[in-house]
Amino acid sequence: LAGRPTAGPWDGLRVLVTAGGTREPIDSVRYVGNRSSGRMGFALADAAAARGAAVTVVAANVTLPRNPAVRYLDVETAAQLADACAGAFAQTDVLLMAAAVADFRPVGPADHKIKKTGRGELTVEMEATVDVLASLSGTRRDGQVLVGFAAEHGDGALAYGRDKLERKGLDAIVVNDISRPDIGFDTPENEVTVITRTGDQPIAKADKAAVADAILAVVDRLRDAAVRT
Ligand code: CTP
Ligand code: CA
């Protein structure tokens, strides 16, 4: 087709990426959010599209420039992200779950703006959201590759990551250390370790496009291993 990239190594592969950070409403104007910019997720989507894959990004509150070769589904909340992913997952070969998904959301958000007059404090009750990645993993079929992402603080980061790999039934988890101000949230560079069932692979500090390429190289290895077994 006109405008389509020519043959690439990921031609015919369907890739689902989640990116950004969810926002859970407190009232009609306020939300509980997080610092994820969506840069890592968008870099992964660009790298997969450059390899010829058909890429869908579920984008949670991302304001970055968009790639005309990628399909974007915009969401705000964890529940909307869960719905969008559930709709696409059966037709997905590679899932790259880079979004920062809220673990808790306010119970019964107000449909109006909460006023400060007459109150000295405000308590917001929160309830757990669904773990999107764990529930998708529960419906996975042979041949799908599932990659999680974990932002962890300093010591123990890799152990926490390995635990999530097991608990969520993943093929790989990309761990970054958010105690370091020079990488991670809202920065152009990243430095990560990709944990798989056959070992850990450190990826040196680089711009997020280069880190995305290195992560996709790990996905290639996982896909080769899955075909052989
Ligand atoms: N994740 C998800 N749904 C959630 C929370 C997390 O799909 N409700 C996904 C993230 O997108 C990420 C992976 O699970 O790919 C790990 O997220 P993380 O926040 O590190 O792990 P949690 O299991 O939420 O544990 P905690 O925040 O307590 O460390
Ligand atoms: Ca979490």
Short mmCIF file of N, CA and C in Angstrom, two decimals, residues 15-184:
data_model
loop_
_atom_site.label_atom_id
_atom_site.label_comp_id
_atom_site.label_asym_id
_atom_site.label_seq_id
_atom_site.Cartn_x
_atom_site.Cartn_y
_atom_site.Cartn_z
N VAL A 15 1.70 -5.39 17.61
CA VAL A 15 2.31 -4.95 18.86
C VAL A 15 1.35 -4.01 19.57
N LEU A 16 1.11 -4.28 20.85
CA LEU A 16 0.29 -3.40 21.68
C LEU A 16 1.18 -2.78 22.76
N VAL A 17 1.20 -1.46 22.79
CA VAL A 17 2.02 -0.73 23.76
C VAL A 17 1.08 0.08 24.65
N THR A 18 1.33 0.10 25.95
CA THR A 18 0.65 1.09 26.79
C THR A 18 1.68 2.12 27.22
N ALA A 19 1.24 3.37 27.29
CA ALA A 19 2.18 4.46 27.56
C ALA A 19 1.51 5.53 28.41
N GLY A 20 2.35 6.26 29.14
CA GLY A 20 1.84 7.38 29.93
C GLY A 20 1.42 6.96 31.33
N GLY A 21 0.62 7.80 31.94
CA GLY A 21 0.18 7.55 33.30
C GLY A 21 -1.31 7.81 33.43
N THR A 22 -2.00 6.93 34.12
CA THR A 22 -3.45 7.11 34.27
C THR A 22 -3.76 8.21 35.27
N ARG A 23 -4.95 8.78 35.14
CA ARG A 23 -5.46 9.79 36.07
C ARG A 23 -6.80 9.32 36.59
N GLU A 24 -6.91 9.33 37.92
CA GLU A 24 -8.14 8.85 38.56
C GLU A 24 -8.87 10.03 39.19
N PRO A 25 -10.09 10.33 38.72
CA PRO A 25 -10.76 11.56 39.18
C PRO A 25 -11.11 11.54 40.68
N ILE A 26 -10.88 12.72 41.30
CA ILE A 26 -11.35 12.98 42.66
C ILE A 26 -12.69 13.71 42.59
N ASP A 27 -12.75 14.69 41.69
CA ASP A 27 -14.01 15.39 41.43
C ASP A 27 -13.98 15.81 39.96
N SER A 28 -14.80 16.79 39.57
CA SER A 28 -14.91 17.11 38.15
C SER A 28 -13.68 17.82 37.60
N VAL A 29 -12.77 18.30 38.47
CA VAL A 29 -11.59 19.02 37.98
C VAL A 29 -10.27 18.45 38.49
N ARG A 30 -10.31 17.57 39.50
CA ARG A 30 -9.06 17.10 40.11
C ARG A 30 -8.89 15.59 39.91
N TYR A 31 -7.61 15.18 39.93
CA TYR A 31 -7.34 13.75 39.76
C TYR A 31 -6.11 13.34 40.56
N VAL A 32 -5.96 12.06 40.76
CA VAL A 32 -4.74 11.47 41.29
C VAL A 32 -3.96 10.91 40.10
N GLY A 33 -2.76 11.42 39.89
CA GLY A 33 -1.97 11.00 38.73
C GLY A 33 -0.57 10.58 39.12
N ASN A 34 0.30 10.46 38.13
CA ASN A 34 1.69 10.11 38.41
C ASN A 34 2.59 10.80 37.38
N ARG A 35 3.87 10.65 37.52
CA ARG A 35 4.82 11.46 36.76
C ARG A 35 5.22 10.85 35.41
N SER A 36 4.61 9.77 35.00
CA SER A 36 5.01 9.16 33.73
C SER A 36 4.64 10.08 32.56
N SER A 37 5.62 10.33 31.67
CA SER A 37 5.39 11.23 30.53
C SER A 37 4.90 10.50 29.29
N GLY A 38 5.14 9.19 29.24
CA GLY A 38 4.83 8.43 28.03
C GLY A 38 6.01 8.31 27.07
N ARG A 39 7.15 8.94 27.39
CA ARG A 39 8.29 8.93 26.46
C ARG A 39 8.78 7.52 26.15
N MET A 40 8.92 6.68 27.18
CA MET A 40 9.46 5.34 26.95
C MET A 40 8.49 4.53 26.08
N GLY A 41 7.20 4.60 26.41
CA GLY A 41 6.21 3.86 25.64
C GLY A 41 6.15 4.30 24.18
N PHE A 42 6.18 5.62 23.97
CA PHE A 42 6.14 6.13 22.60
C PHE A 42 7.41 5.73 21.85
N ALA A 43 8.56 5.73 22.53
CA ALA A 43 9.81 5.31 21.87
C ALA A 43 9.72 3.83 21.46
N LEU A 44 9.13 3.00 22.31
CA LEU A 44 8.94 1.58 21.96
C LEU A 44 8.03 1.43 20.75
N ALA A 45 6.95 2.22 20.72
CA ALA A 45 6.00 2.16 19.60
C ALA A 45 6.70 2.57 18.30
N ASP A 46 7.49 3.65 18.36
CA ASP A 46 8.21 4.11 17.17
C ASP A 46 9.18 3.03 16.69
N ALA A 47 9.89 2.41 17.64
CA ALA A 47 10.89 1.39 17.27
C ALA A 47 10.21 0.17 16.65
N ALA A 48 9.05 -0.23 17.19
CA ALA A 48 8.33 -1.38 16.64
C ALA A 48 7.78 -1.06 15.25
N ALA A 49 7.25 0.16 15.08
CA ALA A 49 6.72 0.57 13.77
C ALA A 49 7.85 0.62 12.74
N ALA A 50 9.02 1.08 13.17
CA ALA A 50 10.16 1.16 12.24
C ALA A 50 10.58 -0.24 11.78
N ARG A 51 10.28 -1.27 12.58
CA ARG A 51 10.60 -2.64 12.18
C ARG A 51 9.50 -3.27 11.34
N GLY A 52 8.44 -2.49 11.09
CA GLY A 52 7.37 -2.97 10.22
C GLY A 52 6.15 -3.52 10.92
N ALA A 53 6.14 -3.50 12.27
CA ALA A 53 4.99 -4.05 13.00
C ALA A 53 3.77 -3.15 12.84
N ALA A 54 2.59 -3.74 13.06
CA ALA A 54 1.35 -2.96 13.17
C ALA A 54 1.19 -2.61 14.64
N VAL A 55 1.32 -1.35 14.97
CA VAL A 55 1.44 -0.93 16.37
C VAL A 55 0.21 -0.15 16.83
N THR A 56 -0.34 -0.58 17.96
CA THR A 56 -1.39 0.17 18.63
C THR A 56 -0.84 0.64 19.98
N VAL A 57 -1.02 1.92 20.26
CA VAL A 57 -0.63 2.46 21.56
C VAL A 57 -1.88 2.85 22.33
N VAL A 58 -2.03 2.30 23.52
CA VAL A 58 -3.05 2.81 24.44
C VAL A 58 -2.35 3.89 25.26
N ALA A 59 -2.73 5.15 24.98
CA ALA A 59 -2.01 6.30 25.52
C ALA A 59 -2.81 6.94 26.64
N ALA A 60 -2.21 6.92 27.83
CA ALA A 60 -2.88 7.51 29.00
C ALA A 60 -2.29 8.90 29.24
N ASN A 61 -3.01 9.91 28.78
CA ASN A 61 -2.66 11.31 29.09
C ASN A 61 -1.27 11.68 28.60
N VAL A 62 -0.97 11.32 27.37
CA VAL A 62 0.34 11.62 26.78
C VAL A 62 0.20 12.80 25.82
N THR A 63 1.08 13.80 25.97
CA THR A 63 0.99 15.00 25.13
C THR A 63 2.14 15.08 24.12
N LEU A 64 2.87 13.98 23.93
CA LEU A 64 4.02 13.99 23.01
C LEU A 64 3.57 13.94 21.55
N PRO A 65 4.49 14.31 20.62
CA PRO A 65 4.17 14.19 19.19
C PRO A 65 3.86 12.75 18.80
N ARG A 66 3.02 12.58 17.77
CA ARG A 66 2.56 11.24 17.39
C ARG A 66 3.13 10.81 16.05
N ASN A 67 3.26 9.51 15.90
CA ASN A 67 3.83 8.89 14.71
C ASN A 67 2.67 8.49 13.78
N PRO A 68 2.64 9.02 12.55
CA PRO A 68 1.52 8.70 11.65
C PRO A 68 1.42 7.21 11.33
N ALA A 69 2.49 6.43 11.56
CA ALA A 69 2.47 5.00 11.27
C ALA A 69 1.93 4.17 12.44
N VAL A 70 1.52 4.84 13.53
CA VAL A 70 1.05 4.15 14.74
C VAL A 70 -0.41 4.52 15.00
N ARG A 71 -1.19 3.55 15.49
CA ARG A 71 -2.57 3.82 15.89
C ARG A 71 -2.61 4.12 17.39
N TYR A 72 -3.28 5.18 17.77
CA TYR A 72 -3.35 5.57 19.19
C TYR A 72 -4.78 5.48 19.69
N LEU A 73 -4.95 4.90 20.87
CA LEU A 73 -6.24 4.90 21.56
C LEU A 73 -6.04 5.68 22.85
N ASP A 74 -6.71 6.82 22.97
CA ASP A 74 -6.49 7.66 24.14
C ASP A 74 -7.41 7.28 25.29
N VAL A 75 -6.82 7.17 26.46
CA VAL A 75 -7.57 6.85 27.68
C VAL A 75 -7.11 7.78 28.80
N GLU A 76 -7.91 7.86 29.85
CA GLU A 76 -7.51 8.65 31.02
C GLU A 76 -7.31 7.76 32.25
N THR A 77 -8.25 6.90 32.53
CA THR A 77 -8.22 6.15 33.79
C THR A 77 -7.70 4.72 33.60
N ALA A 78 -7.39 4.07 34.74
CA ALA A 78 -6.97 2.67 34.71
C ALA A 78 -8.08 1.79 34.14
N ALA A 79 -9.32 2.09 34.47
CA ALA A 79 -10.44 1.27 33.97
C ALA A 79 -10.56 1.39 32.46
N GLN A 80 -10.38 2.62 31.93
CA GLN A 80 -10.43 2.80 30.48
C GLN A 80 -9.25 2.10 29.80
N LEU A 81 -8.10 2.17 30.43
CA LEU A 81 -6.91 1.49 29.88
C LEU A 81 -7.14 -0.02 29.86
N ALA A 82 -7.75 -0.53 30.93
CA ALA A 82 -8.05 -1.97 31.00
C ALA A 82 -8.99 -2.37 29.87
N ASP A 83 -10.03 -1.57 29.63
CA ASP A 83 -10.99 -1.88 28.56
C ASP A 83 -10.31 -1.86 27.19
N ALA A 84 -9.50 -0.83 26.95
CA ALA A 84 -8.83 -0.71 25.65
C ALA A 84 -7.90 -1.89 25.41
N CYS A 85 -7.18 -2.30 26.46
CA CYS A 85 -6.25 -3.43 26.32
C CYS A 85 -7.00 -4.74 26.12
N ALA A 86 -8.08 -4.91 26.87
CA ALA A 86 -8.86 -6.15 26.75
C ALA A 86 -9.40 -6.30 25.34
N GLY A 87 -9.77 -5.18 24.70
CA GLY A 87 -10.29 -5.21 23.34
C GLY A 87 -9.25 -5.58 22.30
N ALA A 88 -7.99 -5.28 22.58
CA ALA A 88 -6.93 -5.47 21.58
C ALA A 88 -6.06 -6.70 21.82
N PHE A 89 -6.08 -7.24 23.04
CA PHE A 89 -5.07 -8.22 23.44
C PHE A 89 -5.12 -9.52 22.64
N ALA A 90 -6.32 -10.00 22.30
CA ALA A 90 -6.41 -11.27 21.57
C ALA A 90 -5.72 -11.18 20.20
N GLN A 91 -5.70 -9.97 19.62
CA GLN A 91 -5.03 -9.77 18.32
C GLN A 91 -3.64 -9.18 18.50
N THR A 92 -3.00 -9.49 19.62
CA THR A 92 -1.67 -8.95 19.90
C THR A 92 -0.64 -10.07 19.96
N ASP A 93 0.50 -9.85 19.31
CA ASP A 93 1.61 -10.80 19.40
C ASP A 93 2.62 -10.40 20.47
N VAL A 94 2.84 -9.09 20.61
CA VAL A 94 3.80 -8.58 21.60
C VAL A 94 3.13 -7.46 22.40
N LEU A 95 3.09 -7.63 23.71
CA LEU A 95 2.54 -6.60 24.60
C LEU A 95 3.68 -5.94 25.35
N LEU A 96 3.77 -4.62 25.24
CA LEU A 96 4.80 -3.83 25.94
C LEU A 96 4.07 -2.89 26.89
N MET A 97 4.05 -3.26 28.17
CA MET A 97 3.18 -2.59 29.14
C MET A 97 3.94 -1.49 29.88
N ALA A 98 4.22 -0.40 29.16
CA ALA A 98 5.06 0.65 29.74
C ALA A 98 4.28 1.67 30.56
N ALA A 99 2.96 1.65 30.51
CA ALA A 99 2.19 2.68 31.23
C ALA A 99 2.32 2.53 32.74
N ALA A 100 2.27 3.67 33.41
CA ALA A 100 2.16 3.69 34.87
C ALA A 100 0.68 3.72 35.21
N VAL A 101 0.19 2.57 35.66
CA VAL A 101 -1.24 2.40 35.90
C VAL A 101 -1.52 2.59 37.39
N ALA A 102 -2.51 3.40 37.71
CA ALA A 102 -2.84 3.65 39.12
C ALA A 102 -3.17 2.34 39.82
N ASP A 103 -2.66 2.18 41.03
CA ASP A 103 -3.00 1.02 41.85
C ASP A 103 -4.28 1.24 42.65
N PHE A 104 -4.58 2.51 42.90
CA PHE A 104 -5.77 2.87 43.69
C PHE A 104 -6.48 4.04 43.02
N ARG A 105 -7.78 4.11 43.24
CA ARG A 105 -8.55 5.24 42.69
C ARG A 105 -9.55 5.71 43.74
N PRO A 106 -9.90 7.00 43.71
CA PRO A 106 -10.88 7.51 44.66
C PRO A 106 -12.22 6.78 44.52
N VAL A 107 -12.80 6.45 45.64
CA VAL A 107 -14.12 5.82 45.64
C VAL A 107 -15.17 6.90 45.37
N GLY A 108 -16.03 6.65 44.41
CA GLY A 108 -17.16 7.56 44.14
C GLY A 108 -16.76 9.00 43.94
N PRO A 109 -15.99 9.31 42.87
CA PRO A 109 -15.58 10.69 42.62
C PRO A 109 -16.79 11.62 42.51
N ALA A 110 -16.64 12.85 43.03
CA ALA A 110 -17.74 13.83 42.98
C ALA A 110 -17.94 14.30 41.55
N ASP A 111 -19.19 14.50 41.13
CA ASP A 111 -19.44 14.98 39.76
C ASP A 111 -19.43 16.50 39.69
N HIS A 112 -19.11 17.13 40.80
CA HIS A 112 -18.99 18.60 40.85
C HIS A 112 -17.62 18.93 41.42
N LYS A 113 -17.28 20.22 41.51
CA LYS A 113 -16.02 20.63 42.10
C LYS A 113 -16.18 20.72 43.61
N ILE A 114 -15.37 19.96 44.33
CA ILE A 114 -15.44 19.99 45.80
C ILE A 114 -14.97 21.38 46.27
N LYS A 115 -15.77 22.04 47.14
CA LYS A 115 -15.44 23.38 47.62
C LYS A 115 -14.69 23.29 48.94
N LYS A 116 -13.78 24.25 49.16
CA LYS A 116 -13.00 24.24 50.40
C LYS A 116 -13.74 24.90 51.55
N THR A 117 -14.70 25.78 51.24
CA THR A 117 -15.42 26.50 52.29
C THR A 117 -16.05 25.53 53.28
N GLY A 118 -15.81 25.78 54.56
CA GLY A 118 -16.47 24.99 55.58
C GLY A 118 -15.75 23.69 55.93
N ARG A 119 -14.55 23.46 55.36
CA ARG A 119 -13.81 22.25 55.74
C ARG A 119 -12.33 22.57 55.95
N GLY A 120 -11.76 21.99 57.00
CA GLY A 120 -10.35 22.19 57.31
C GLY A 120 -9.48 21.08 56.78
N GLU A 121 -10.12 20.02 56.32
CA GLU A 121 -9.36 18.90 55.74
C GLU A 121 -10.25 18.16 54.76
N LEU A 122 -9.60 17.35 53.94
CA LEU A 122 -10.35 16.53 52.98
C LEU A 122 -9.74 15.14 52.98
N THR A 123 -10.54 14.14 53.22
CA THR A 123 -10.08 12.76 53.15
C THR A 123 -10.64 12.14 51.88
N VAL A 124 -9.76 11.56 51.09
CA VAL A 124 -10.19 10.89 49.86
C VAL A 124 -10.01 9.39 50.06
N GLU A 125 -11.11 8.67 50.08
CA GLU A 125 -11.02 7.22 50.24
C GLU A 125 -10.66 6.60 48.89
N MET A 126 -9.73 5.62 48.91
CA MET A 126 -9.27 5.01 47.66
C MET A 126 -9.56 3.51 47.68
N GLU A 127 -9.81 2.97 46.50
CA GLU A 127 -9.99 1.52 46.36
C GLU A 127 -9.01 0.99 45.31
N ALA A 128 -8.70 -0.29 45.38
CA ALA A 128 -7.75 -0.89 44.44
C ALA A 128 -8.34 -0.92 43.03
N THR A 129 -7.48 -0.70 42.02
CA THR A 129 -7.88 -0.90 40.62
C THR A 129 -7.56 -2.35 40.24
N VAL A 130 -7.97 -2.75 39.03
CA VAL A 130 -7.56 -4.08 38.57
C VAL A 130 -6.12 -4.02 38.10
N ASP A 131 -5.40 -5.11 38.26
CA ASP A 131 -4.06 -5.22 37.68
C ASP A 131 -4.24 -5.67 36.23
N VAL A 132 -4.09 -4.71 35.33
CA VAL A 132 -4.39 -4.97 33.92
C VAL A 132 -3.47 -6.05 33.37
N LEU A 133 -2.19 -5.90 33.64
CA LEU A 133 -1.20 -6.84 33.09
C LEU A 133 -1.43 -8.26 33.61
N ALA A 134 -1.69 -8.38 34.91
CA ALA A 134 -1.93 -9.72 35.47
C ALA A 134 -3.19 -10.33 34.87
N SER A 135 -4.24 -9.54 34.65
CA SER A 135 -5.45 -10.14 34.11
C SER A 135 -5.30 -10.48 32.63
N LEU A 136 -4.57 -9.66 31.87
CA LEU A 136 -4.30 -10.03 30.47
C LEU A 136 -3.49 -11.32 30.41
N SER A 137 -2.49 -11.41 31.28
CA SER A 137 -1.63 -12.59 31.32
C SER A 137 -2.44 -13.86 31.60
N GLY A 138 -3.50 -13.71 32.38
CA GLY A 138 -4.36 -14.85 32.68
C GLY A 138 -5.10 -15.39 31.47
N THR A 139 -5.18 -14.59 30.40
CA THR A 139 -5.87 -15.04 29.18
C THR A 139 -4.89 -15.26 28.03
N ARG A 140 -3.58 -15.28 28.32
CA ARG A 140 -2.60 -15.33 27.24
C ARG A 140 -2.61 -16.67 26.52
N ARG A 141 -2.22 -16.62 25.24
CA ARG A 141 -2.15 -17.85 24.44
C ARG A 141 -0.71 -18.06 23.98
N ASP A 142 -0.42 -19.26 23.48
CA ASP A 142 0.93 -19.57 23.01
C ASP A 142 1.36 -18.58 21.93
N GLY A 143 2.62 -18.21 21.98
CA GLY A 143 3.16 -17.34 20.94
C GLY A 143 3.14 -15.87 21.31
N GLN A 144 2.34 -15.49 22.30
CA GLN A 144 2.35 -14.08 22.72
C GLN A 144 3.55 -13.83 23.63
N VAL A 145 4.14 -12.65 23.47
CA VAL A 145 5.24 -12.22 24.34
C VAL A 145 4.73 -11.06 25.19
N LEU A 146 4.87 -11.19 26.51
CA LEU A 146 4.37 -10.17 27.43
C LEU A 146 5.54 -9.55 28.20
N VAL A 147 5.66 -8.24 28.08
CA VAL A 147 6.74 -7.51 28.73
C VAL A 147 6.15 -6.47 29.67
N GLY A 148 6.53 -6.56 30.94
CA GLY A 148 6.12 -5.57 31.93
C GLY A 148 7.22 -4.57 32.18
N PHE A 149 6.90 -3.51 32.88
CA PHE A 149 7.85 -2.46 33.23
C PHE A 149 7.69 -2.19 34.72
N ALA A 150 8.80 -1.98 35.41
CA ALA A 150 8.71 -1.72 36.85
C ALA A 150 9.65 -0.59 37.23
N ALA A 151 9.10 0.42 37.84
CA ALA A 151 9.89 1.52 38.38
C ALA A 151 10.10 1.22 39.85
N GLU A 152 11.36 1.02 40.24
CA GLU A 152 11.65 0.61 41.62
C GLU A 152 12.69 1.54 42.20
N HIS A 153 12.74 1.57 43.53
CA HIS A 153 13.65 2.45 44.24
C HIS A 153 14.89 1.71 44.71
N GLY A 154 16.05 1.99 44.11
CA GLY A 154 17.35 1.59 44.64
C GLY A 154 17.50 0.11 44.96
N ASP A 155 18.03 -0.17 46.14
CA ASP A 155 18.32 -1.54 46.56
C ASP A 155 17.08 -2.41 46.45
N GLY A 156 17.26 -3.60 45.95
CA GLY A 156 16.13 -4.53 45.86
C GLY A 156 15.34 -4.39 44.58
N ALA A 157 15.70 -3.42 43.72
CA ALA A 157 14.93 -3.19 42.50
C ALA A 157 14.80 -4.47 41.67
N LEU A 158 15.92 -5.17 41.49
CA LEU A 158 15.89 -6.36 40.63
C LEU A 158 15.08 -7.49 41.26
N ALA A 159 15.18 -7.60 42.58
CA ALA A 159 14.40 -8.64 43.27
C ALA A 159 12.90 -8.36 43.15
N TYR A 160 12.52 -7.09 43.33
CA TYR A 160 11.10 -6.74 43.14
C TYR A 160 10.66 -7.04 41.72
N GLY A 161 11.54 -6.71 40.76
CA GLY A 161 11.22 -6.95 39.36
C GLY A 161 11.01 -8.42 39.07
N ARG A 162 11.92 -9.26 39.58
CA ARG A 162 11.81 -10.70 39.36
C ARG A 162 10.52 -11.25 39.96
N ASP A 163 10.17 -10.74 41.12
CA ASP A 163 8.92 -11.16 41.77
C ASP A 163 7.71 -10.82 40.89
N LYS A 164 7.73 -9.63 40.29
CA LYS A 164 6.60 -9.24 39.43
C LYS A 164 6.56 -10.09 38.16
N LEU A 165 7.74 -10.43 37.62
CA LEU A 165 7.81 -11.31 36.45
C LEU A 165 7.07 -12.62 36.74
N GLU A 166 7.35 -13.19 37.91
CA GLU A 166 6.72 -14.47 38.29
C GLU A 166 5.23 -14.27 38.56
N ARG A 167 4.91 -13.28 39.41
CA ARG A 167 3.53 -13.08 39.86
C ARG A 167 2.59 -12.80 38.71
N LYS A 168 3.08 -12.02 37.72
CA LYS A 168 2.20 -11.60 36.63
C LYS A 168 2.33 -12.52 35.41
N GLY A 169 3.16 -13.54 35.50
CA GLY A 169 3.29 -14.48 34.38
C GLY A 169 3.83 -13.84 33.12
N LEU A 170 4.97 -13.14 33.23
CA LEU A 170 5.54 -12.39 32.11
C LEU A 170 6.72 -13.13 31.50
N ASP A 171 7.10 -12.71 30.29
CA ASP A 171 8.32 -13.22 29.66
C ASP A 171 9.51 -12.36 30.00
N ALA A 172 9.25 -11.08 30.25
CA ALA A 172 10.33 -10.16 30.61
C ALA A 172 9.75 -9.01 31.40
N ILE A 173 10.61 -8.40 32.23
CA ILE A 173 10.21 -7.17 32.89
C ILE A 173 11.40 -6.22 32.85
N VAL A 174 11.09 -4.98 32.49
CA VAL A 174 12.10 -3.94 32.32
C VAL A 174 12.11 -3.10 33.59
N VAL A 175 13.24 -3.16 34.31
CA VAL A 175 13.29 -2.50 35.62
C VAL A 175 14.14 -1.24 35.51
N ASN A 176 13.63 -0.13 36.01
CA ASN A 176 14.50 1.03 36.15
C ASN A 176 14.44 1.58 37.57
N ASP A 177 15.55 2.21 37.95
CA ASP A 177 15.75 2.67 39.33
C ASP A 177 15.35 4.14 39.41
N ILE A 178 14.17 4.38 39.99
CA ILE A 178 13.66 5.76 40.02
C ILE A 178 14.27 6.60 41.15
N SER A 179 15.19 5.99 41.93
CA SER A 179 15.89 6.82 42.92
C SER A 179 16.96 7.66 42.23
N ARG A 180 17.24 7.38 40.94
CA ARG A 180 18.23 8.16 40.19
C ARG A 180 17.55 9.28 39.42
N PRO A 181 17.92 10.53 39.72
CA PRO A 181 17.23 11.67 39.09
C PRO A 181 17.54 11.83 37.60
N ASP A 182 18.65 11.22 37.13
CA ASP A 182 19.08 11.46 35.75
C ASP A 182 18.40 10.55 34.73
N ILE A 183 17.64 9.57 35.20
CA ILE A 183 16.98 8.65 34.27
C ILE A 183 15.54 8.45 34.71
N GLY A 184 14.74 7.89 33.83
CA GLY A 184 13.37 7.54 34.23
C GLY A 184 12.37 8.65 33.95
#
